[in-house]
XYZ file of C-alpha atoms in Angstrom:
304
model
C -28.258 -71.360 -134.836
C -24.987 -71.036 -135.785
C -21.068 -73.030 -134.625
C -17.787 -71.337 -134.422
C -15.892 -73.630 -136.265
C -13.205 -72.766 -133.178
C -15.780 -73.371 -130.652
C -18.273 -76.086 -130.287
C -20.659 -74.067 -128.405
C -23.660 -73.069 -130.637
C -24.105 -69.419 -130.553
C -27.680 -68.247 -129.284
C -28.704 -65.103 -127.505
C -29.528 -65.650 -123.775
C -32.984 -66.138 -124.477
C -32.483 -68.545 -127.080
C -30.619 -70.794 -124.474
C -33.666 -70.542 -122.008
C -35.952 -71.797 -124.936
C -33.645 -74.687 -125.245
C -33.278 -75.183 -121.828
C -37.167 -75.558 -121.076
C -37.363 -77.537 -124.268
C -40.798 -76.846 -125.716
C -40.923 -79.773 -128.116
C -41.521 -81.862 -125.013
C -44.170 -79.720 -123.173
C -47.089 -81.496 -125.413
C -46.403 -84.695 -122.700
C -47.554 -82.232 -119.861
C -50.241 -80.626 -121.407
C -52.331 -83.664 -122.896
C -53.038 -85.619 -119.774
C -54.671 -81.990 -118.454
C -56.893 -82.011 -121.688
C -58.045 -85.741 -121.102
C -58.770 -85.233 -117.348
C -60.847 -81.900 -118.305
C -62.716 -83.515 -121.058
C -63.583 -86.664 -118.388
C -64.755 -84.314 -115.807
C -67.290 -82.262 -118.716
C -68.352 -85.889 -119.369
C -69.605 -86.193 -116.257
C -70.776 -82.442 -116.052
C -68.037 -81.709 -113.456
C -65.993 -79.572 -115.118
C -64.664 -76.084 -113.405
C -62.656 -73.668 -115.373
C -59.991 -72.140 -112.796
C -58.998 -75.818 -111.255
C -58.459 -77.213 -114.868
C -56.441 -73.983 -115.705
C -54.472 -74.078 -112.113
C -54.030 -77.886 -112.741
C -52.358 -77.110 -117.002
C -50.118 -74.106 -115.131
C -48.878 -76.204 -112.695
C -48.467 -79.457 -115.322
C -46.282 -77.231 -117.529
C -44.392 -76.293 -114.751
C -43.288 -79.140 -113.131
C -42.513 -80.346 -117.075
C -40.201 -77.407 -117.529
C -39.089 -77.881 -113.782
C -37.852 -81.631 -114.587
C -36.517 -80.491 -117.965
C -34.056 -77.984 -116.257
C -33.586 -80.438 -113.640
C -32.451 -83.335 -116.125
C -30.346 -80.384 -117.795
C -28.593 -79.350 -114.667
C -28.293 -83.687 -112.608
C -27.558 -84.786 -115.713
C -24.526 -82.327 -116.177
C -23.327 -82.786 -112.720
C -23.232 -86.437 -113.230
C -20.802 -86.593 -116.146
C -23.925 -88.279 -118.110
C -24.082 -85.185 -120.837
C -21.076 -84.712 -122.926
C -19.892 -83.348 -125.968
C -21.423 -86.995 -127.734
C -24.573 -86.409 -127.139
C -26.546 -87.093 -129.995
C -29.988 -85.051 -129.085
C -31.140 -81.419 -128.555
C -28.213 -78.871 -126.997
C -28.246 -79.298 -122.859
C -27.351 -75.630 -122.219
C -25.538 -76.841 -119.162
C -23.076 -79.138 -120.915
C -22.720 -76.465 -123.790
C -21.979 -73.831 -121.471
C -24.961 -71.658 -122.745
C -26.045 -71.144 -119.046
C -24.071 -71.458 -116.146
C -25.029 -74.701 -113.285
C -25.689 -72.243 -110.877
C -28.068 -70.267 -113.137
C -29.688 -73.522 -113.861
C -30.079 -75.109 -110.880
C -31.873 -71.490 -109.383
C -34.283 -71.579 -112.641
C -35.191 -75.205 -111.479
C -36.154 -74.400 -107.820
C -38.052 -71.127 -109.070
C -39.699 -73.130 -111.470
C -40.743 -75.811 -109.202
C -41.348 -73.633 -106.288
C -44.037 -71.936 -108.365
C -45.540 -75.623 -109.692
C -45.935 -75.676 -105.823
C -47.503 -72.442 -105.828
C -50.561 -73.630 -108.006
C -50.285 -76.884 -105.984
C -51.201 -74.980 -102.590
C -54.261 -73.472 -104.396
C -55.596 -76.990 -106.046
C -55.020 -78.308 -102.209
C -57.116 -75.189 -100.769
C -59.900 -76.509 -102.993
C -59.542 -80.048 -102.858
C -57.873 -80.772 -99.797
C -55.151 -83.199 -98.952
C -55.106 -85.724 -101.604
C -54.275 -83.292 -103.982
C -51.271 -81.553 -101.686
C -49.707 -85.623 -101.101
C -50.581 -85.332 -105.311
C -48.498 -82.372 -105.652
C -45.516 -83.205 -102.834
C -45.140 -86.675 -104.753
C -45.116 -84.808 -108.114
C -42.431 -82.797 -107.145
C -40.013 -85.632 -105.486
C -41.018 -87.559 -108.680
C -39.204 -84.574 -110.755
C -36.561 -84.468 -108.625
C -35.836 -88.070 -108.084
C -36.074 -88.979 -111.497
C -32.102 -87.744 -112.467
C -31.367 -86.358 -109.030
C -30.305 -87.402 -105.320
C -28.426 -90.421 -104.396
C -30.628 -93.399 -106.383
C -31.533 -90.926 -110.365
C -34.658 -92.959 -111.002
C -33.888 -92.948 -114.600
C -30.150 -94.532 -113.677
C -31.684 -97.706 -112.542
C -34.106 -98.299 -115.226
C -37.195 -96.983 -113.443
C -37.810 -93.857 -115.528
C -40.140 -95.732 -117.854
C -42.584 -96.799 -114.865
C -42.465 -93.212 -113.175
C -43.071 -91.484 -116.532
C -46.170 -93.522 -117.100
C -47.688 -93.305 -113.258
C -46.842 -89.400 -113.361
C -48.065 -88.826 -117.212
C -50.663 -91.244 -116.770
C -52.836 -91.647 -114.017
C -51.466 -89.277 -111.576
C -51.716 -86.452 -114.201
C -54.970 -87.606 -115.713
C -57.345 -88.456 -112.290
C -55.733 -85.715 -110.411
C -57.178 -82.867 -113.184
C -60.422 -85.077 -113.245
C -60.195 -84.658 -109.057
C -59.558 -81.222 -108.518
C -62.665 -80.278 -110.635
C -64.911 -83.353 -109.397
C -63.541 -83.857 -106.227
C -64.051 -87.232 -106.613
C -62.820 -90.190 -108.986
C -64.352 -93.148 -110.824
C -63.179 -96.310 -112.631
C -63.829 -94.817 -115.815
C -61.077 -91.799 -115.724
C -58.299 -94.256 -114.401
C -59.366 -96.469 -117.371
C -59.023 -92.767 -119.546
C -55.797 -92.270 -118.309
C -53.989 -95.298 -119.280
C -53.438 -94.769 -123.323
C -52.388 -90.896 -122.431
C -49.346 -92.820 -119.823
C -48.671 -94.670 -122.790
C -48.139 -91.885 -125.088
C -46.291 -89.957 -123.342
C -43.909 -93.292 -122.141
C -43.442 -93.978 -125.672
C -41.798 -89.981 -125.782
C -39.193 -91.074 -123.150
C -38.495 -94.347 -125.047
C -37.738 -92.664 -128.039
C -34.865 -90.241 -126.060
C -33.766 -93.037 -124.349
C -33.342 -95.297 -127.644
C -31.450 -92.654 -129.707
C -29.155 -91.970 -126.151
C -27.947 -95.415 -125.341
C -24.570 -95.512 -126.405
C -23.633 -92.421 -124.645
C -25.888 -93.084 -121.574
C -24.273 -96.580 -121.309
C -21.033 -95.307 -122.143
C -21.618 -92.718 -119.345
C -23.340 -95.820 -116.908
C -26.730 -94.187 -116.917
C -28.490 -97.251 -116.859
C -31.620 -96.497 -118.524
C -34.137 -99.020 -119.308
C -33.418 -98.762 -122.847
C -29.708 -99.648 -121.872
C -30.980 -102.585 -119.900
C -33.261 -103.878 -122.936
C -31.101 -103.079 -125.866
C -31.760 -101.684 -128.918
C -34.346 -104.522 -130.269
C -36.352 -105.066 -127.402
C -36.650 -101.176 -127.022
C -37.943 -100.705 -130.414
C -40.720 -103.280 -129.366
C -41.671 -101.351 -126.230
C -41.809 -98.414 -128.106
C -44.469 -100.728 -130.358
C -45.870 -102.140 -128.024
C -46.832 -98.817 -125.967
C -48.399 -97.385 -129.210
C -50.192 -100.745 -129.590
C -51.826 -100.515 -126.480
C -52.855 -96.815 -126.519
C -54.548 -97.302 -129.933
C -55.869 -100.353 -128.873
C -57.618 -98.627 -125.584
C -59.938 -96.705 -127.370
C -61.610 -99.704 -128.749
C -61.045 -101.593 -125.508
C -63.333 -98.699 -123.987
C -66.052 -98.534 -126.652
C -66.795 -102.709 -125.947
C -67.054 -102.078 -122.640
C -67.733 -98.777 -121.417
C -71.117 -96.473 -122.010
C -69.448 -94.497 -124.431
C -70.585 -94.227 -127.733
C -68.391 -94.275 -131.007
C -66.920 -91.219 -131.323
C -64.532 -92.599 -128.598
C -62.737 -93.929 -131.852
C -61.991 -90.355 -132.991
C -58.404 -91.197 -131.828
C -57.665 -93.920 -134.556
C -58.404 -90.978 -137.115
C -54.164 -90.571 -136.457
C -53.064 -93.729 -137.128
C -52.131 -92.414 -140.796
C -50.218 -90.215 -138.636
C -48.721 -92.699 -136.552
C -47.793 -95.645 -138.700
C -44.533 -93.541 -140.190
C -43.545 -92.607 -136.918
C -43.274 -96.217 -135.727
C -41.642 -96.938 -138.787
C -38.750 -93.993 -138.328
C -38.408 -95.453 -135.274
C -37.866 -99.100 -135.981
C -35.429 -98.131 -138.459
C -34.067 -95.168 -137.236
C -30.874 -94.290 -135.629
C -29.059 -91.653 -133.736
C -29.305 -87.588 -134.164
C -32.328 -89.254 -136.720
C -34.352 -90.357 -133.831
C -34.211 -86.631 -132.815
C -37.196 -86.238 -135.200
C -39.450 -89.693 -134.126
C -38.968 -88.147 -130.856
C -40.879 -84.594 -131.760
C -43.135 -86.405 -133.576
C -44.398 -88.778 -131.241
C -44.447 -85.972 -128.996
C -47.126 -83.962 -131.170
C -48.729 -87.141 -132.080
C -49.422 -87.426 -128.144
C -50.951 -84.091 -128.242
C -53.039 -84.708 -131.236
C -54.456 -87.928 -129.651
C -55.462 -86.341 -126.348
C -57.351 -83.915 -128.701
C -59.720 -86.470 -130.437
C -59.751 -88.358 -127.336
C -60.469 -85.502 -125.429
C -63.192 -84.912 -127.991
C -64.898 -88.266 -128.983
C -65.629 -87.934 -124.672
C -67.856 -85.012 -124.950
C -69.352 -85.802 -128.240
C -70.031 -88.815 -126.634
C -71.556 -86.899 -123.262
């Protein structure tokens, strides 16, 4: 990428821009609660291939869907400027037009509803209330007259959304039923993927509070956001061994902790870090989310 030194709008072909504006570093956060819920219904000998795949389609989408959504509310708002410290909003650059945007954003959604419709058709109407909530959820969190993420409530509705929504609705869709056991599966993936948006929100609040997006970050400081950031890794390493005491699942339930090399440098770039060098604990964690839903995903089936 390169920056006319007379222009601070980087320089990408159109393509490029959409890349940016769909942000794939962040799609890991859609894709691992999919893997969890899939591996929890094979556990229980429930699992159906074109559900789980319908149910990862329509994850992705509604990810990308917020993303563009965030890109284009955001914008509108005043909230993105020039001071921004993290990845280029193609809005605020003026890489893609609002208009362009805000179009990619319904068409994107629109077809998350698409694959919505079909999971509905086979599972009937929890999943469509599922899917209809999903959708406000992406929309509400930076848009309409109360942005979710402008009152300090992004935190919660990432974890619900990333957690157990995300995680029992795959496991439903191929089961078409729940159990204790997934919502108790679910809860280290909502934790993960929570600690993602702590990281953004971290390295973002001087400009968010200088722009009065009142994240919860904003609300708790630096300090105190650095320990929920701690504290939500805590408890999603800790679940696995929480499970294991108490659950009929044998050891390979562990596999998870097999990243904690992994994870300990993260939590320390994080504690320490600042800025444009959060941009980097951010990705990480992001792929570290990813990697955990992997062994976690595995250690269930071994253990099946």
């Amino acid at each position: 990428m390169k920056t006319d030194k007379a222009d601070s709008t980087p320089q990408v072909s159109l393509l490029g821009a959409w890349i940016l504006a769909i942000r794939p570093r962040t799609l890991p956060a859609s894709i691992a609660p999919v893997i969890v819920g899939t591996a929890a219904a094979a556990f229980d000998n429930r699992f159906v291939a074109l559900p789980a795949l319908a149910a990862l389609i329509g994850a992705v989408l509604l990810q990308i869907g917020v993303n563009l959504a965030n890109d284009y509310f955001d914008h509108q708002r005043g909230i993105d400027t020039a001071e921004r410290l993290g990845p280029v909003r193609v809005t605020q650059s003026g890489l893609i037009s609002p208009v362009r945007v805000k179009r990619a954003m319904i068409g994107t959604l629109a077809a998350a509803a698409a694959a919505g419709l079909y999971l509905s058709c086979i599972a009937g109407w929890p999943v469509l209330i599922i899917g209809t909530a999903s959708i406000l959820a992406a929309l509400a969190y930076s848009g309409g007259p109360y942005p979710l993420a402008s009152h300090g409530l992004g935190d919660l509705l990432v974890f619900i959304f990333f957690g157990p929504v995300a995680v029992c609705g795959t496991y439903y869709v191929q089961a078409l039923r729940l159990t204790g056991q997934v919502a108790w599966l679910s809860l280290p993936i909502g934790l993960l993927i929570t600690a993602i948006m702590v990281v953004n929100n971290l390295r973002d609040i001087p400009t968010d509070a200088k722009s009065g997006k009142k994240t919860l970050a904003v609300i708790l400081g630096v300090r105190q956001t650095r320990l929920e950031y701690i504290f939500l890794m805590a408890g999603a390493y800790g679940m696995p061994v929480v499970l294991f005491l108490t659950a009929d699942l044998a050891g390979w339930i562990l596999l998870p902790l097999l990243s904690v090399p992994l994870a300990i440098p993260v939590l320390q770039s994080v504690r320490c870090g600042e800025g444009s060098q959060l941009n980097n604990a951010l990705a990480r964690t992001a792929a570290l989310s990813l990697l955990y839903s992997l062994l976690f995903s595995a250690g269930l089936l071994l253990s099946a």
